[in-house]
Coordinates of C-alpha atoms in Angstrom, one line a residue:
Chain E
M25 CA 20.0 4.5 -17.6
I26 CA 17.6 7.4 -17.4
R27 CA 15.5 5.8 -20.2
L28 CA 15.2 2.5 -18.2
V29 CA 14.3 4.4 -14.9
S30 CA 11.8 6.5 -16.6
I31 CA 10.2 3.4 -18.3
F32 CA 10.2 1.7 -14.9
I33 CA 8.5 4.7 -13.3
S34 CA 6.0 4.9 -16.1
A35 CA 5.1 1.2 -15.7
F36 CA 4.8 1.7 -12.0
F37 CA 2.6 4.7 -12.2
G38 CA 0.5 2.7 -14.9
A39 CA 0.2 -0.2 -12.5
L40 CA -1.1 2.1 -9.6
L41 CA -3.6 3.6 -12.0
F42 CA -4.9 0.2 -12.9
M43 CA -6.1 -0.3 -9.3
V44 CA -8.1 3.0 -9.3
P45 CA -11.4 1.2 -10.1
N46 CA -11.0 -0.9 -6.9
M47 CA -10.1 2.0 -4.7
A48 CA -13.4 2.2 -3.0
R49 CA -16.0 0.1 -1.1
R50 CA -17.6 -2.7 -3.1
A51 CA -20.8 -0.8 -3.5
V52 CA -19.2 2.2 -5.0
F53 CA -17.9 1.9 -8.5
F54 CA -16.4 4.8 -10.5
T55 CA -17.8 7.1 -7.7
L56 CA -21.4 5.8 -8.2
N57 CA -23.5 3.8 -5.8
V58 CA -24.1 0.3 -7.3
A59 CA -25.1 -3.2 -6.1
P60 CA -22.1 -4.8 -4.2
D61 CA -21.9 -7.6 -6.8
F62 CA -22.0 -5.3 -9.8
R63 CA -18.3 -5.0 -10.3
A64 CA -18.1 -8.9 -10.9
S65 CA -20.9 -8.7 -13.5
P66 CA -20.1 -8.5 -17.3
A67 CA -21.0 -4.8 -17.3
G68 CA -18.7 -4.1 -14.4
R69 CA -15.8 -6.1 -15.9
R70 CA -16.2 -4.2 -19.2
A71 CA -16.0 -0.9 -17.4
V72 CA -12.8 -2.0 -15.7
S73 CA -11.3 -3.4 -18.9
G74 CA -12.2 -0.2 -20.8
F75 CA -10.5 1.9 -18.1
R76 CA -7.4 -0.3 -18.0
G77 CA -7.2 -0.6 -21.7
L78 CA -6.9 3.1 -22.1
V79 CA -4.2 3.4 -19.4
A80 CA -2.3 0.6 -20.8
F81 CA -2.4 2.2 -24.3
A82 CA -1.0 5.4 -22.8
V83 CA 1.7 3.6 -20.9
L84 CA 2.7 1.9 -24.2
I85 CA 2.9 5.3 -26.0
D86 CA 5.0 6.5 -23.1
F87 CA 7.4 3.5 -23.5
A88 CA 7.9 4.2 -27.2
A89 CA 8.2 8.0 -26.7
I90 CA 11.0 7.4 -23.9
F91 CA 12.8 4.7 -25.9
F92 CA 12.9 6.6 -29.2
A93 CA 13.2 10.2 -28.1
P94 CA 16.3 12.0 -29.2
E95 CA 18.8 12.9 -26.5
E96 CA 17.9 16.6 -26.6
A97 CA 14.2 16.0 -26.2
L98 CA 14.5 13.3 -23.5
G99 CA 14.0 15.7 -20.6
A100 CA 10.7 17.0 -22.1
V101 CA 9.4 13.5 -22.9
V102 CA 10.4 12.2 -19.4
V103 CA 8.5 15.0 -17.7
A104 CA 5.4 14.8 -20.1
S105 CA 4.9 11.1 -19.9
P106 CA 3.3 10.7 -16.5
A107 CA 1.0 13.6 -17.5
L108 CA -0.1 11.7 -20.6
V109 CA -0.9 8.5 -18.5
L110 CA -2.8 10.7 -16.0
L111 CA -4.8 12.4 -18.7
A112 CA -5.7 9.0 -20.2
A113 CA -6.6 7.6 -16.8
M114 CA -8.8 10.7 -16.2
A115 CA -10.6 10.4 -19.7
G116 CA -11.1 6.7 -19.2
F117 CA -12.5 7.2 -15.6
L118 CA -15.0 9.8 -16.9
R119 CA -16.1 7.6 -19.8
Q120 CA -16.6 4.5 -17.6
K121 CA -18.4 6.6 -15.0
H122 CA -20.8 7.6 -17.8
N123 CA -21.2 4.0 -18.9
V124 CA -21.8 2.8 -15.3
G125 CA -24.3 5.6 -14.8
R126 CA -27.3 3.6 -16.1
F127 CA -26.6 0.8 -13.6
A128 CA -26.2 3.1 -10.6
S129 CA -28.7 2.9 -7.9
Q130 CA -31.2 5.8 -8.3
S131 CA -31.7 6.4 -4.6
P132 CA -28.9 8.2 -2.8
A133 CA -27.1 6.7 0.1
P134 CA -29.4 6.3 3.1
G135 CA -29.4 9.4 5.2
V136 CA -30.1 7.5 8.4
R137 CA -27.1 7.1 10.8
E138 CA -26.8 4.3 13.2
A139 CA -24.6 4.3 16.4
D140 CA -23.6 1.4 18.3
L141 CA -24.3 1.7 22.1
S142 CA -21.4 -0.5 23.1
S143 CA -19.3 1.4 25.6
E144 CA -16.1 -0.5 24.6
P145 CA -13.1 1.8 24.6
D146 CA -12.0 2.9 21.2
K147 CA -8.8 1.0 21.2
I148 CA -6.3 2.0 18.6
P149 CA -4.9 -1.0 16.4
W150 CA -1.5 -2.4 17.5
F151 CA 0.2 -1.4 14.3
A152 CA -0.2 2.2 15.2
W153 CA 2.9 1.9 17.1
F154 CA 4.7 1.6 13.8
G155 CA 4.1 5.3 13.5
A156 CA 7.2 5.8 15.8
V157 CA 9.5 3.7 13.4
P158 CA 10.0 6.6 10.9
F159 CA 11.3 8.8 13.8
A160 CA 13.7 6.1 14.7
M161 CA 14.9 5.7 11.1
L162 CA 15.5 9.5 10.8
A163 CA 17.3 9.6 14.1
A164 CA 19.5 6.6 13.1
A165 CA 20.3 8.6 9.8
A166 CA 21.2 11.7 11.8
A167 CA 23.4 9.6 14.2
F168 CA 25.1 8.1 11.1
L169 CA 25.8 11.5 9.6
D170 CA 27.1 12.7 13.0
R171 CA 29.5 9.8 13.3
N172 CA 30.7 10.3 9.8
W173 CA 30.8 14.1 9.7
D174 CA 34.4 14.2 8.3
R175 CA 33.4 12.0 5.4
I176 CA 30.8 14.3 4.1
P177 CA 32.3 16.6 1.2
V178 CA 32.5 20.3 2.1
R179 CA 30.1 20.8 -0.8
F180 CA 27.7 18.0 -2.1
P181 CA 24.8 17.7 -4.7
V182 CA 21.3 17.8 -3.5
H183 CA 19.4 18.0 -6.8
W184 CA 19.9 16.5 -10.2
N185 CA 18.6 17.2 -13.6
I186 CA 17.0 14.7 -15.9
N187 CA 20.3 13.4 -17.3
D188 CA 21.4 12.6 -13.6
Q189 CA 23.8 15.6 -13.6
P190 CA 23.8 17.6 -10.3
N191 CA 22.5 21.1 -10.7
R192 CA 22.1 22.2 -7.0
W193 CA 24.6 21.9 -4.1
A194 CA 24.5 22.3 -0.3
D195 CA 27.4 23.0 2.1
R196 CA 28.5 20.9 5.0
T197 CA 26.7 22.9 7.6
S198 CA 24.1 21.7 10.2
L199 CA 21.2 22.8 8.0
G200 CA 22.7 21.6 4.8
V201 CA 23.3 18.1 6.2
Y202 CA 20.4 17.7 8.6
G203 CA 17.9 19.8 6.8
P204 CA 16.3 16.9 4.8
L205 CA 15.9 14.9 8.0
L206 CA 14.3 17.8 9.8
F207 CA 11.8 18.2 6.9
A208 CA 11.2 14.4 6.9
A209 CA 10.5 14.6 10.7
E210 CA 8.1 17.5 10.2
F211 CA 6.4 15.6 7.3
C212 CA 6.1 12.4 9.3
A213 CA 4.8 14.1 12.3
F214 CA 2.1 15.6 10.1
L215 CA 1.2 12.4 8.6
L216 CA 1.2 10.6 12.0
A217 CA -1.1 13.4 13.4
L218 CA -3.4 13.1 10.3
A219 CA -3.4 9.2 10.9
L220 CA -4.5 9.6 14.5
A221 CA -6.9 12.4 13.6
G222 CA -8.5 9.9 11.2
W223 CA -8.8 7.3 14.1
F224 CA -10.1 9.4 17.0
G225 CA -11.9 12.0 14.9
A226 CA -13.9 9.9 12.5
R227 CA -17.0 7.6 12.7
R228 CA -16.2 4.0 13.4
S229 CA -16.0 1.9 10.2
R230 CA -13.6 -0.6 8.7
M231 CA -12.4 2.1 6.3
R232 CA -10.9 3.9 9.4
R233 CA -8.6 1.1 10.1
I234 CA -7.4 0.8 6.5
V235 CA -6.7 4.6 6.4
L236 CA -4.7 4.5 9.6
G237 CA -2.6 1.6 8.3
T238 CA -2.1 3.2 4.9
M239 CA -1.0 6.6 6.4
I240 CA 1.5 4.9 8.8
A241 CA 2.8 2.9 5.9
V242 CA 3.3 6.1 3.8
E243 CA 5.0 7.7 6.8
C244 CA 7.5 4.8 6.9
M245 CA 8.1 5.1 3.1
M246 CA 8.8 8.9 3.3
A247 CA 11.2 8.4 6.2
L248 CA 13.1 5.7 4.1
L249 CA 13.3 8.1 1.1
F250 CA 14.5 11.1 3.0
S251 CA 17.0 8.9 5.1
G252 CA 18.5 7.5 1.9
F253 CA 18.7 11.1 0.5
A254 CA 20.3 12.6 3.8
V255 CA 23.0 9.8 4.0
N256 CA 24.0 10.0 0.3
P257 CA 26.7 12.4 0.7
V258 CA 28.5 9.8 2.8
L259 CA 27.4 6.6 1.0
Q260 CA 27.4 8.0 -2.6
L261 CA 24.5 5.8 -3.6
P262 CA 23.3 6.1 -7.3
V263 CA 20.4 8.7 -7.3
W264 CA 18.1 6.2 -9.3
L265 CA 18.4 3.6 -6.4
I266 CA 17.2 6.3 -3.7
V267 CA 14.3 7.2 -6.1
L268 CA 13.3 3.7 -7.0
A269 CA 13.8 2.0 -3.5
P270 CA 10.5 3.2 -2.0
L271 CA 8.4 2.3 -5.0
P272 CA 8.0 -1.5 -4.2
L273 CA 6.9 -0.4 -0.7
M274 CA 4.5 2.0 -2.2
G275 CA 3.1 -0.9 -4.4
I276 CA 2.6 -3.0 -1.5
I277 CA 0.8 -0.4 0.4
V278 CA -1.5 0.3 -2.4
F279 CA -2.2 -3.3 -3.1
V280 CA -3.1 -4.0 0.5
A281 CA -5.2 -1.0 0.9
V282 CA -7.1 -1.8 -2.1
R283 CA -7.7 -5.4 -1.3
R284 CA -9.0 -4.3 2.1
M285 CA -11.1 -1.5 0.8
T286 CA -12.9 -3.6 -1.9
G287 CA -13.7 -6.1 0.9
S288 CA -15.6 -3.4 2.7
D289 CA -19.4 -3.5 2.2
G290 CA -22.1 -0.7 2.1
A291 CA -22.2 2.9 1.2
A292 CA -20.0 5.5 2.8
A293 CA -21.3 6.6 6.2
P294 CA -23.5 9.4 5.0
A295 CA -22.8 13.0 5.7
P296 CA -25.5 15.6 5.1
A297 CA -25.7 16.5 1.4
G298 CA -26.1 20.1 2.1
C299 CA -22.8 20.3 3.8
W300 CA -20.7 19.6 0.6
H301 CA -19.4 22.5 -1.3
A302 CA -17.6 22.8 -4.6
G303 CA -17.9 19.1 -5.2
G304 CA -15.8 17.9 -2.4
I305 CA -15.3 20.3 0.5
Y306 CA -17.2 19.4 3.6
Y307 CA -18.1 22.2 6.1
N308 CA -20.4 21.2 8.9
P309 CA -19.8 22.9 12.4
G310 CA -22.7 20.7 13.9
D311 CA -20.7 17.5 13.0
P312 CA -18.1 16.8 15.7
A313 CA -16.2 14.5 13.2
L314 CA -12.8 15.9 12.0
L315 CA -12.6 13.6 8.9
V316 CA -15.7 12.2 7.2
E317 CA -15.8 9.6 4.3
K318 CA -16.2 11.1 0.9
P319 CA -19.6 10.3 -0.8
T320 CA -17.4 8.8 -3.6
G321 CA -16.2 6.1 -1.2
M322 CA -12.5 6.9 -2.1
G323 CA -11.0 7.8 1.4
Y324 CA -11.7 10.7 3.8
T325 CA -11.8 14.5 3.7
V326 CA -11.6 17.1 6.4
N327 CA -14.6 18.8 8.0
F328 CA -13.6 22.4 7.8
G329 CA -16.4 23.2 10.3
N330 CA -14.3 21.5 12.9
H331 CA -11.8 23.9 14.5
W332 CA -9.1 21.2 14.5
S333 CA -9.1 21.2 10.7
W334 CA -7.4 24.6 10.9
V335 CA -4.6 23.2 12.9
L336 CA -4.2 20.5 10.3
T337 CA -4.3 23.1 7.5
A338 CA -1.6 25.2 9.4
G339 CA 0.6 22.0 9.7
L340 CA 0.3 21.6 5.9
V341 CA 1.3 25.3 5.3
L342 CA 4.2 24.9 7.7
I343 CA 5.5 21.9 5.6
V344 CA 5.2 23.8 2.3
A345 CA 6.9 26.9 3.8
S346 CA 9.8 24.8 5.1
V347 CA 10.6 23.1 1.7
R348 CA 12.9 26.0 0.6
P349 CA 14.9 26.5 3.8
L350 CA 15.2 22.8 4.7
L351 CA 15.5 21.2 1.2
L352 CA 16.8 23.6 -1.4
Chain L
M28 CA -23.2 -13.6 21.6
E29 CA -25.2 -10.6 22.9
P30 CA -27.1 -8.8 20.1
R31 CA -25.8 -5.4 19.0
L32 CA -27.7 -2.5 20.5
T33 CA -28.0 0.5 18.2
I34 CA -29.8 3.7 17.9
R35 CA -30.8 5.3 14.7
F36 CA -30.8 9.0 13.7
D37 CA -32.4 10.5 10.6
P38 CA -31.2 14.0 10.0
Q39 CA -34.1 14.4 7.4
S40 CA -37.1 13.4 9.4
G41 CA -37.9 16.7 10.8
V42 CA -38.0 15.4 14.3
P43 CA -35.3 17.4 16.3
A44 CA -32.1 15.3 16.9
I45 CA -32.4 15.5 20.6
R46 CA -36.0 14.1 20.4
Q47 CA -34.9 11.2 18.4
I48 CA -32.0 10.4 20.5
A49 CA -33.8 10.6 23.8
D50 CA -36.8 8.7 22.5
N51 CA -34.7 5.9 20.9
L52 CA -32.8 5.4 24.2
R53 CA -35.9 5.4 26.2
I54 CA -37.3 2.6 24.1
L55 CA -34.4 0.5 24.8
L56 CA -34.5 1.3 28.5
V57 CA -38.3 0.6 28.8
E58 CA -37.8 -2.7 26.9
E59 CA -35.0 -3.4 29.3
K60 CA -32.6 -4.0 26.5
L61 CA -30.4 -1.4 28.2
A62 CA -30.2 -3.1 31.6
P63 CA -29.2 -1.5 35.0
G64 CA -25.5 -1.2 35.4
M65 CA -24.8 -1.0 31.6
Q66 CA -22.6 1.8 30.5
L67 CA -23.6 4.0 27.5
P68 CA -20.9 5.3 25.1
S69 CA -19.4 8.7 25.9
M70 CA -21.3 11.6 24.8
R71 CA -18.3 12.5 22.6
R72 CA -18.3 9.2 20.8
L73 CA -22.1 9.0 20.4
A74 CA -22.2 12.6 18.9
M75 CA -19.4 11.7 16.6
E76 CA -21.2 8.4 15.3
L77 CA -24.5 10.2 14.9
G78 CA -22.9 13.3 13.5
V79 CA -24.7 15.7 15.8
H80 CA -23.4 18.3 18.1
F81 CA -22.0 17.1 21.5
S82 CA -24.4 19.3 23.4
T83 CA -27.4 17.5 21.6
V84 CA -26.3 14.2 23.0
A85 CA -25.5 15.8 26.4
E86 CA -29.2 17.3 26.5
A87 CA -30.6 13.9 25.6
Y88 CA -28.6 12.2 28.3
R89 CA -29.6 14.9 30.9
E90 CA -33.2 14.5 30.0
L91 CA -33.1 10.8 30.7
A92 CA -31.1 11.4 33.8
A93 CA -33.9 13.6 35.0
E94 CA -36.4 10.9 34.4
G95 CA -34.2 8.6 36.7
W96 CA -33.0 6.4 33.9
L97 CA -29.3 7.3 33.9
D98 CA -26.7 8.2 36.3
L99 CA -24.4 10.9 34.9
R100 CA -21.1 11.3 36.8
H101 CA -18.3 13.3 35.7
G102 CA -15.6 11.1 34.2
R103 CA -17.6 8.0 34.4
G104 CA -19.9 8.5 31.6
A105 CA -23.6 7.5 31.6
T106 CA -24.7 4.4 33.5
V107 CA -28.2 2.8 33.3
L108 CA -30.1 2.9 36.7
A109 CA -32.5 0.4 38.2
R110 CA -35.5 2.7 38.1
S111 CA -38.7 2.3 40.1
V112 CA -41.9 2.9 38.1
P113 CA -43.3 6.3 39.1
S114 CA -47.1 6.2 40.1
V115 CA -49.0 8.4 37.8
R116 CA -52.8 8.9 38.0
R117 CA -54.6 6.7 35.2
K118 CA -56.5 9.6 34.0
V119 CA -53.5 11.7 33.4
W120 CA -51.4 9.4 31.4
V121 CA -54.3 7.9 29.3
D122 CA -55.4 11.4 28.2
E123 CA -51.7 12.4 27.3
F124 CA -51.1 9.1 25.7
R125 CA -54.3 9.2 23.6
D126 CA -53.5 12.7 22.4
R127 CA -50.0 11.8 21.2
L128 CA -51.2 8.5 19.6
R129 CA -53.7 10.5 17.6
G130 CA -51.2 13.0 16.5
L131 CA -48.9 10.3 15.4
I132 CA -51.6 8.5 13.5
A133 CA -52.7 11.5 11.8
Q134 CA -49.1 12.4 10.8
T135 CA -48.5 8.9 9.4
R136 CA -51.7 8.8 7.5
A137 CA -51.0 12.3 6.1
G138 CA -47.7 10.9 4.9
G139 CA -49.5 8.2 2.8
A140 CA -50.0 5.2 5.2
S141 CA -53.5 3.6 4.9
G142 CA -55.6 3.4 8.0
D143 CA -55.4 -0.5 7.7
E144 CA -51.6 -0.5 7.7
V145 CA -51.5 1.9 10.7
A146 CA -54.0 -0.3 12.5
A147 CA -51.9 -3.4 11.8
E148 CA -48.8 -1.6 13.2
L149 CA -50.7 -0.6 16.2
R150 CA -51.9 -4.3 16.9
A151 CA -48.4 -5.6 16.5
A152 CA -47.2 -2.9 19.0
A153 CA -50.0 -3.7 21.4
K154 CA -49.1 -7.5 21.2
E155 CA -45.6 -6.8 21.9
T156 CA -46.4 -4.4 24.9
A157 CA -48.7 -6.9 26.4
R158 CA -46.1 -9.6 26.5

């Protein structure tokens, strides 16, 4: 079973990486500014095929390694296989970036910014209400656990090794039972805060709506995963089912986000070049935006010159610090 | 559908941000593209869109309010006012206008534009102003 699950995860991971060239605006290709119709040209198609060919090759090697690995080496192979696919994707990306370089526009993205003088209120999209759904899911899981408290074993597994054998247990205490739900609530609150910060703290663009939707969808997926994990001591679901259940949702999220992203024209809203440090850290105290689009066209990054960025960073530190007390 | 009204800001132009914002808005006000009663975006939103400090937009709005173009009331944002044209002695504005125009022409030609190109732009602007 572990071989099948690993092959499925490897295939899924490969499929996600297949979409990487499309995870940017139409005018940005392998992080370079190009003509919007370049990706449909023969050279553009060649670059995508070259990248995907290398990823597919790495995934096939993974399949063979997982399928034929002896039992004693299976653990190491399963852990190493996503790393191999990731390395192949990185190498393919850099190679195609080099190839596309000669077609990239020589002039950088225009530095002139334009602002709409419309005074229409900045209404948040209707689907933002779905940001509350994960908390309802977690509350329902908590209510279920409370109602079935007596069915929870006094000691139950919370961690499994690669061979599906439990190697860490929790006791039937409030923290042991509700800890994963508390962690998930904290994580979802952080994701929701980030999604709202991306809406109210970024310049108006089509990308802002895509990022808001994606963040809320990821929040729902995390709540589903942790709810399944939390109720498992009662329902005794197979672990592989809990691990695999959110993957189709993740696939849909990435597919929809990519479709909408490539439908977006133009270069990223320009942020002053002198404010980017170490490749991707944006620090500009004079810019009131909390999140700005990356010059690569692949999503947003935080403006560390905005004091709210430190609140977000503190939230992230809090989440990392609570992994051990709430989950392990 | 009403045409979209926008203002532009070039951080690399060397002209201070407040000057660019106030001048851009003033052009739209003089051309009556921003009509009396219209509401401008909040200072926070405009600052965010242009990537400038909140106080820069606030200063530009205050400058236009002092000239009588805008009404700034707390909690209501900026509203365009019906402004009566102030009476200025012809000698005063002509001298100032010529000085500024000469400066602008010199700056543009120093930047590489030919005299003919600048003259053509001036003729086009004159035609539009006289309409």
